[in-house]
């Protein structure tokens, strides 16, 4: 069928069995996606067997809870970031810490700590990392009382809640900045995440000839009254996958230096017998006075 015939068909679908006005936005989006799919089926001569295999694949991926993982894996979540960057540029917003993907592994309700936190439950091996910095507002001044929500994987690349072997909210904290706008936390070095073996995401990536690894990273939501919520991550610079992330999350400006501290006095003060790592990273928020689509959008998220 050609495009004109497809449009005629879609007109009939839209005007058959009508019981009310429905939702105008949903009608527009569904019609457009259906049209694009039909055109792709024509252009690529997609066969019935391929179509049903694809549908079954999506159903299985959904049943396994992997759709939120496929989306970053095919670059769609990074694409959404680039669109938000463009919307902010159009609204005249400049500067600010770069955003990058949230991913599917945030859990709401982590313990809230004032100024500083210890994120690991003390049961894990792994090298100690101390991270700290300042949250600054649109005027460049430190913001007291800003919320820094941090979450990351353990030494095996696994996230608490999704990995039931870890304690509740392990490696997840909300840190409220102190009077000088500072946050700091102690944790253990994460390992890069990899997609679950034998799962739907891995199945697709194999067929695309791609791996499913991320470089080691720490996620953040940073928010404060009068400012746009920032969703971002920092990456660990030494990771071999630093610029080879299956989820396309690494960005310039999000790879801070990691200093290794082997000073015996500092080690003793921390109570560790191995050198530890120090990361300094400041967050710059944008003002919410300028009109651009909200960055604190709703999205179904886990809540323990
Ligand atoms: C992750 O840890 C992650 O951050 C993303 C974006 C996708 C999968 C796992
Ligand atoms: Fe992650």
Tab-separated table of N, CA, C and O in Angstrom, residues 25-118:
chain	number	residue	atom	x	y	z
A	25	UNK	N	-5.019	14.156	22.164
A	25	UNK	CA	-3.569	13.943	22.091
A	25	UNK	C	-3.253	12.469	21.807
A	25	UNK	O	-2.410	12.160	20.961
A	26	UNK	N	-3.964	11.594	22.518
A	26	UNK	CA	-3.722	10.161	22.324
A	26	UNK	C	-4.096	9.772	20.896
A	26	UNK	O	-3.378	9.013	20.228
A	27	UNK	N	-5.196	10.318	20.401
A	27	UNK	CA	-5.615	9.997	19.031
A	27	UNK	C	-4.544	10.422	18.018
A	27	UNK	O	-4.207	9.681	17.093
A	28	UNK	N	-3.998	11.615	18.218
A	28	UNK	CA	-2.964	12.118	17.305
A	28	UNK	C	-1.717	11.238	17.345
A	28	UNK	O	-1.165	10.866	16.303
A	29	UNK	N	-1.285	10.909	18.574
A	29	UNK	CA	-0.038	10.144	18.725
A	29	UNK	C	-0.212	8.736	18.168
A	29	UNK	O	0.647	8.233	17.427
A	30	UNK	N	-1.336	8.098	18.501
A	30	UNK	CA	-1.557	6.720	18.036
A	30	UNK	C	-1.635	6.679	16.507
A	30	UNK	O	-1.021	5.831	15.855
A	31	UNK	N	-2.345	7.626	15.954
A	31	UNK	CA	-2.466	7.629	14.486
A	31	UNK	C	-1.104	7.793	13.824
A	31	UNK	O	-0.779	7.111	12.857
A	32	UNK	N	-0.303	8.709	14.356
A	32	UNK	CA	1.009	8.959	13.755
A	32	UNK	C	1.939	7.747	13.870
A	32	UNK	O	2.630	7.353	12.916
A	33	UNK	N	1.954	7.140	15.060
A	33	UNK	CA	2.843	5.985	15.263
A	33	UNK	C	2.397	4.811	14.389
A	33	UNK	O	3.229	4.099	13.819
A	34	UNK	N	1.085	4.637	14.292
A	34	UNK	CA	0.547	3.558	13.468
A	34	UNK	C	0.898	3.776	11.995
A	34	UNK	O	1.301	2.849	11.277
A	35	UNK	N	0.775	5.024	11.569
A	35	UNK	CA	1.107	5.354	10.177
A	35	UNK	C	2.582	5.081	9.883
A	35	UNK	O	2.932	4.477	8.864
A	36	UNK	N	3.438	5.525	10.816
A	36	UNK	CA	4.880	5.310	10.617
A	36	UNK	C	5.210	3.820	10.613
A	36	UNK	O	6.054	3.366	9.836
A	37	UNK	N	4.520	3.060	11.459
A	37	UNK	CA	4.755	1.613	11.500
A	37	UNK	C	4.309	0.959	10.197
A	37	UNK	O	5.028	0.122	9.631
A	38	UNK	N	3.145	1.352	9.714
A	38	UNK	CA	2.646	0.778	8.459
A	38	UNK	C	3.582	1.109	7.299
A	38	UNK	O	3.874	0.246	6.451
A	39	UNK	N	4.067	2.332	7.269
A	39	UNK	CA	5.001	2.716	6.201
A	39	UNK	C	6.289	1.900	6.301
A	39	UNK	O	6.837	1.466	5.282
A	40	UNK	N	6.757	1.679	7.529
A	40	UNK	CA	7.972	0.873	7.712
A	40	UNK	C	7.719	-0.566	7.277
A	40	UNK	O	8.587	-1.194	6.649
A	41	UNK	N	6.528	-1.102	7.575
A	41	UNK	CA	6.209	-2.472	7.151
A	41	UNK	C	6.221	-2.590	5.631
A	41	UNK	O	6.683	-3.600	5.085
A	42	UNK	N	5.735	-1.537	4.976
A	42	UNK	CA	5.782	-1.534	3.509
A	42	UNK	C	7.227	-1.412	3.016
A	42	UNK	O	7.687	-2.229	2.215
A	43	UNK	N	7.932	-0.394	3.481
A	43	UNK	CA	9.293	-0.123	2.988
A	43	UNK	C	10.210	-1.318	3.204
A	43	UNK	O	11.058	-1.622	2.358
A	44	UNK	N	10.090	-1.953	4.371
A	44	UNK	CA	10.997	-3.060	4.715
A	44	UNK	C	10.392	-4.414	4.363
A	44	UNK	O	11.023	-5.442	4.604
A	45	UNK	N	9.199	-4.397	3.819
A	45	UNK	CA	8.483	-5.637	3.460
A	45	UNK	C	8.487	-6.620	4.640
A	45	UNK	O	8.889	-7.772	4.505
A	46	UNK	N	8.065	-6.107	5.795
A	46	UNK	CA	8.047	-6.928	7.014
A	46	UNK	C	7.000	-8.029	6.859
A	46	UNK	O	5.834	-7.768	6.534
A	47	UNK	N	7.444	-9.273	7.062
A	47	UNK	CA	6.602	-10.455	6.866
A	47	UNK	C	5.806	-10.761	8.136
A	47	UNK	O	6.223	-10.394	9.242
A	48	UNK	N	4.651	-11.429	7.996
A	48	UNK	CA	3.834	-11.744	9.174
A	48	UNK	C	4.640	-12.413	10.288
A	48	UNK	O	4.489	-12.052	11.466
A	49	UNK	N	5.495	-13.340	9.938
A	49	UNK	CA	6.267	-14.030	10.980
A	49	UNK	C	7.168	-13.056	11.744
A	49	UNK	O	7.320	-13.144	12.956
A	50	UNK	N	7.748	-12.111	11.010
A	50	UNK	CA	8.593	-11.099	11.663
A	50	UNK	C	7.750	-10.203	12.563
A	50	UNK	O	8.146	-9.843	13.678
A	51	UNK	N	6.574	-9.825	12.066
A	51	UNK	CA	5.695	-8.964	12.843
A	51	UNK	C	5.315	-9.628	14.168
A	51	UNK	O	5.454	-9.037	15.239
A	52	UNK	N	4.878	-10.893	14.100
A	52	UNK	CA	4.430	-11.568	15.332
A	52	UNK	C	5.592	-11.847	16.265
A	52	UNK	O	5.435	-11.796	17.495
A	53	UNK	N	6.762	-12.112	15.714
A	53	UNK	CA	7.947	-12.302	16.562
A	53	UNK	C	8.264	-11.009	17.309
A	53	UNK	O	8.581	-11.017	18.508
A	54	UNK	N	8.147	-9.884	16.605
A	54	UNK	CA	8.427	-8.586	17.216
A	54	UNK	C	7.439	-8.272	18.328
A	54	UNK	O	7.814	-7.803	19.408
A	55	UNK	N	6.158	-8.560	18.062
A	55	UNK	CA	5.126	-8.291	19.066
A	55	UNK	C	5.345	-9.156	20.302
A	55	UNK	O	5.278	-8.674	21.441
A	56	UNK	N	5.648	-10.437	20.064
A	56	UNK	CA	5.895	-11.347	21.180
A	56	UNK	C	7.123	-10.913	21.979
A	56	UNK	O	7.135	-10.976	23.213
A	57	UNK	N	8.146	-10.422	21.266
A	57	UNK	CA	9.355	-9.931	21.929
A	57	UNK	C	9.008	-8.791	22.895
A	57	UNK	O	9.425	-8.782	24.056
A	58	UNK	N	8.217	-7.841	22.426
A	58	UNK	CA	7.864	-6.688	23.272
A	58	UNK	C	7.033	-7.137	24.470
A	58	UNK	O	7.223	-6.635	25.590
A	59	UNK	N	6.120	-8.086	24.240
A	59	UNK	CA	5.310	-8.599	25.343
A	59	UNK	C	6.170	-9.263	26.406
A	59	UNK	O	6.003	-9.019	27.611
A	60	UNK	N	7.129	-10.064	25.949
A	60	UNK	CA	8.034	-10.746	26.890
A	60	UNK	C	8.903	-9.751	27.634
A	60	UNK	O	9.109	-9.859	28.846
A	61	UNK	N	9.426	-8.769	26.896
A	61	UNK	CA	10.283	-7.749	27.526
A	61	UNK	C	9.495	-7.008	28.606
A	61	UNK	O	10.017	-6.737	29.693
A	62	UNK	N	8.227	-6.712	28.317
A	62	UNK	CA	7.387	-6.037	29.302
A	62	UNK	C	7.148	-6.916	30.518
A	62	UNK	O	7.265	-6.463	31.660
A	63	UNK	N	6.844	-8.189	30.273
A	63	UNK	CA	6.566	-9.118	31.376
A	63	UNK	C	7.792	-9.275	32.270
A	63	UNK	O	7.678	-9.469	33.478
A	64	UNK	N	8.985	-9.175	31.680
A	64	UNK	CA	10.217	-9.295	32.467
A	64	UNK	C	10.647	-7.957	33.068
A	64	UNK	O	11.714	-7.859	33.688
A	65	UNK	N	9.884	-6.921	32.823
A	65	UNK	CA	10.239	-5.599	33.357
A	65	UNK	C	11.460	-4.995	32.688
A	65	UNK	O	12.173	-4.202	33.308
A	66	UNK	N	11.708	-5.319	31.421
A	66	UNK	CA	12.933	-4.836	30.766
A	66	UNK	C	12.719	-3.690	29.772
A	66	UNK	O	13.681	-3.236	29.157
A	67	UNK	N	11.477	-3.229	29.624
A	67	UNK	CA	11.276	-2.144	28.640
A	67	UNK	C	12.070	-0.896	29.020
A	67	UNK	O	12.626	-0.215	28.161
A	68	UNK	N	12.130	-0.614	30.326
A	68	UNK	CA	12.868	0.560	30.804
A	68	UNK	C	14.370	0.432	30.623
A	68	UNK	O	15.107	1.405	30.807
A	69	UNK	N	14.825	-0.761	30.288
A	69	UNK	CA	16.247	-1.007	30.043
A	69	UNK	C	16.541	-0.989	28.541
A	69	UNK	O	17.614	-0.572	28.107
A	70	UNK	N	15.558	-1.441	27.767
A	70	UNK	CA	15.717	-1.416	26.309
A	70	UNK	C	15.761	0.042	25.820
A	70	UNK	O	16.537	0.380	24.918
A	71	UNK	N	14.951	0.899	26.448
A	71	UNK	CA	14.880	2.304	26.012
A	71	UNK	C	16.256	2.996	26.069
A	71	UNK	O	16.684	3.576	25.066
A	72	UNK	N	17.000	2.939	27.194
A	72	UNK	CA	18.359	3.496	27.134
A	72	UNK	C	19.269	2.709	26.187
A	72	UNK	O	20.128	3.288	25.520
A	73	UNK	N	19.074	1.404	26.101
A	73	UNK	CA	19.950	0.561	25.280
A	73	UNK	C	19.852	0.858	23.795
A	73	UNK	O	20.814	0.646	23.054
A	74	UNK	N	18.696	1.337	23.346
A	74	UNK	CA	18.584	1.695	21.922
A	74	UNK	C	18.770	3.198	21.713
A	74	UNK	O	18.545	3.707	20.614
A	75	UNK	N	19.171	3.891	22.786
A	75	UNK	CA	19.520	5.309	22.650
A	75	UNK	C	18.352	6.265	22.787
A	75	UNK	O	18.531	7.483	22.692
A	76	UNK	N	17.151	5.737	23.028
A	76	UNK	CA	15.986	6.629	23.080
A	76	UNK	C	16.016	7.552	24.301
A	76	UNK	O	15.580	8.698	24.224
A	77	UNK	N	16.555	7.056	25.433
A	77	UNK	CA	16.577	7.909	26.629
A	77	UNK	C	17.583	9.056	26.442
A	77	UNK	O	17.336	10.185	26.862
A	78	UNK	N	18.706	8.762	25.779
A	78	UNK	CA	19.662	9.831	25.460
A	78	UNK	C	19.049	10.824	24.470
A	78	UNK	O	19.250	12.038	24.589
A	79	UNK	N	18.292	10.328	23.530
A	79	UNK	CA	17.597	11.205	22.567
A	79	UNK	C	16.653	12.169	23.307
A	79	UNK	O	16.600	13.371	22.999
A	80	UNK	N	15.942	11.653	24.314
A	80	UNK	CA	15.042	12.508	25.109
A	80	UNK	C	15.865	13.589	25.826
A	80	UNK	O	15.443	14.747	25.909
A	81	UNK	N	17.055	13.225	26.328
A	81	UNK	CA	17.960	14.218	26.937
A	81	UNK	C	18.326	15.313	25.939
A	81	UNK	O	18.318	16.503	26.259
A	82	UNK	N	18.689	14.901	24.717
A	82	UNK	CA	19.111	15.879	23.710
A	82	UNK	C	17.958	16.821	23.364
A	82	UNK	O	18.166	18.021	23.129
A	83	UNK	N	16.729	16.289	23.377
A	83	UNK	CA	15.573	17.139	23.116
A	83	UNK	C	15.367	18.144	24.259
A	83	UNK	O	15.016	19.303	24.026
A	84	UNK	N	15.591	17.699	25.497
A	84	UNK	CA	15.468	18.635	26.625
A	84	UNK	C	16.570	19.698	26.571
A	84	UNK	O	16.328	20.868	26.875
A	85	UNK	N	17.779	19.302	26.163
A	85	UNK	CA	18.869	20.277	25.980
A	85	UNK	C	18.443	21.347	24.973
A	85	UNK	O	18.653	22.547	25.188
A	86	UNK	N	17.857	20.902	23.870
A	86	UNK	CA	17.438	21.839	22.821
A	86	UNK	C	16.333	22.766	23.321
A	86	UNK	O	16.339	23.960	23.024
A	87	UNK	N	15.387	22.203	24.078
A	87	UNK	CA	14.282	23.020	24.606
A	87	UNK	C	14.835	24.100	25.537
A	87	UNK	O	14.393	25.251	25.511
A	88	UNK	N	15.829	23.741	26.346
A	88	UNK	CA	16.427	24.728	27.260
A	88	UNK	C	17.196	25.791	26.478
A	88	UNK	O	17.132	26.978	26.813
A	89	UNK	N	17.902	25.374	25.447
A	89	UNK	CA	18.644	26.346	24.631
A	89	UNK	C	17.669	27.326	23.976
A	89	UNK	O	17.916	28.534	23.951
A	90	UNK	N	16.540	26.803	23.473
A	90	UNK	CA	15.527	27.670	22.855
A	90	UNK	C	14.946	28.651	23.865
A	90	UNK	O	14.582	29.772	23.524
A	91	UNK	N	14.846	28.224	25.144
A	91	UNK	CA	14.307	29.098	26.187
A	91	UNK	C	15.363	30.077	26.702
A	91	UNK	O	15.099	30.849	27.619
A	92	UNK	N	16.567	30.006	26.146
A	92	UNK	CA	17.626	30.940	26.529
A	92	UNK	C	18.408	30.519	27.756
A	92	UNK	O	19.187	31.305	28.294
A	93	UNK	N	18.207	29.287	28.206
A	93	UNK	CA	18.949	28.808	29.377
A	93	UNK	C	20.330	28.340	28.950
A	93	UNK	O	20.467	27.568	28.010
A	94	UNK	N	21.348	28.828	29.665
A	94	UNK	CA	22.731	28.449	29.344
A	94	UNK	C	23.439	27.978	30.601
A	94	UNK	O	23.042	28.347	31.707
A	95	UNK	N	24.497	27.169	30.388
A	95	UNK	CA	25.288	26.713	31.526
A	95	UNK	C	24.568	25.621	32.275
A	95	UNK	O	23.638	25.002	31.778
A	96	UNK	N	24.996	25.396	33.499
A	96	UNK	CA	24.409	24.316	34.281
A	96	UNK	C	25.157	23.020	34.027
A	96	UNK	O	25.756	22.836	32.957
A	97	UNK	N	25.122	22.143	35.012
A	97	UNK	CA	25.741	20.829	34.872
A	97	UNK	C	24.984	20.043	33.814
A	97	UNK	O	23.754	20.046	33.807
A	98	UNK	N	25.682	19.361	32.895
A	98	UNK	CA	24.981	18.589	31.874
A	98	UNK	C	24.067	17.529	32.495
A	98	UNK	O	24.407	16.942	33.515
A	99	UNK	N	22.922	17.354	31.881
A	99	UNK	CA	22.027	16.262	32.289
A	99	UNK	C	22.495	14.970	31.649
A	99	UNK	O	23.170	14.969	30.631
A	100	UNK	N	22.143	13.856	32.259
A	100	UNK	CA	22.177	12.596	31.524
A	100	UNK	C	21.175	11.634	32.128
A	100	UNK	O	20.678	11.847	33.237
A	101	UNK	N	20.858	10.604	31.360
A	101	UNK	CA	19.761	9.664	31.622
A	101	UNK	C	19.608	9.216	33.074
A	101	UNK	O	20.573	8.952	33.771
A	102	UNK	N	18.345	9.072	33.474
A	102	UNK	CA	18.006	8.532	34.800
A	102	UNK	C	18.200	7.015	34.849
A	102	UNK	O	18.648	6.484	35.872
A	103	UNK	N	17.837	6.337	33.769
A	103	UNK	CA	17.869	4.883	33.805
A	103	UNK	C	16.697	4.323	34.587
A	103	UNK	O	15.891	5.074	35.133
A	104	UNK	N	16.589	2.998	34.663
A	104	UNK	CA	15.400	2.365	35.254
A	104	UNK	C	15.554	1.950	36.715
A	104	UNK	O	14.700	1.243	37.221
A	105	UNK	N	16.614	2.402	37.417
A	105	UNK	CA	16.930	1.753	38.694
A	105	UNK	C	16.838	2.671	39.916
A	105	UNK	O	17.303	2.319	40.996
A	106	UNK	N	16.206	3.844	39.757
A	106	UNK	CA	15.964	4.723	40.904
A	106	UNK	C	14.871	4.121	41.787
A	106	UNK	O	13.928	3.510	41.279
A	107	UNK	N	15.005	4.305	43.096
A	107	UNK	CA	13.954	3.901	44.040
A	107	UNK	C	13.675	5.087	44.961
A	107	UNK	O	14.607	5.616	45.584
A	108	UNK	N	12.412	5.516	45.016
A	108	UNK	CA	12.045	6.649	45.864
A	108	UNK	C	12.060	6.243	47.335
A	108	UNK	O	11.866	5.077	47.668
A	109	UNK	N	12.303	7.225	48.192
A	109	UNK	CA	12.154	7.001	49.635
A	109	UNK	C	13.440	6.676	50.374
A	109	UNK	O	13.398	6.191	51.507
A	110	UNK	N	14.591	6.962	49.767
A	110	UNK	CA	15.870	6.674	50.433
A	110	UNK	C	16.010	7.524	51.702
A	110	UNK	O	15.435	8.612	51.794
A	111	UNK	N	16.796	7.049	52.688
A	111	UNK	CA	17.015	7.820	53.915
A	111	UNK	C	17.568	9.222	53.608
A	111	UNK	O	18.403	9.377	52.712
A	112	UNK	N	17.085	10.208	54.358
A	112	UNK	CA	17.506	11.596	54.173
A	112	UNK	C	18.574	11.936	55.205
A	112	UNK	O	18.405	11.655	56.396
A	113	UNK	N	19.686	12.511	54.761
A	113	UNK	CA	20.790	12.854	55.656
A	113	UNK	C	21.109	14.331	55.491
A	113	UNK	O	20.994	14.874	54.397
A	114	UNK	N	21.537	14.976	56.585
A	114	UNK	CA	21.865	16.400	56.550
A	114	UNK	C	23.354	16.581	56.273
A	114	UNK	O	24.187	16.172	57.088
A	115	UNK	N	23.695	17.147	55.112
A	115	UNK	CA	25.082	17.500	54.801
A	115	UNK	C	25.956	16.345	54.383
A	115	UNK	O	26.687	16.434	53.408
A	116	UNK	N	25.913	15.257	55.146
A	116	UNK	CA	26.787	14.134	54.808
A	116	UNK	C	26.096	12.809	55.049
A	116	UNK	O	25.151	12.724	55.825
A	117	UNK	N	26.600	11.785	54.358
A	117	UNK	CA	25.977	10.464	54.455
A	117	UNK	C	27.022	9.384	54.257
A	117	UNK	O	28.044	9.597	53.606
A	118	UNK	N	26.739	8.237	54.848
A	118	UNK	CA	27.448	7.021	54.448
A	118	UNK	C	26.434	6.178	53.687
A	118	UNK	O	25.356	5.875	54.201
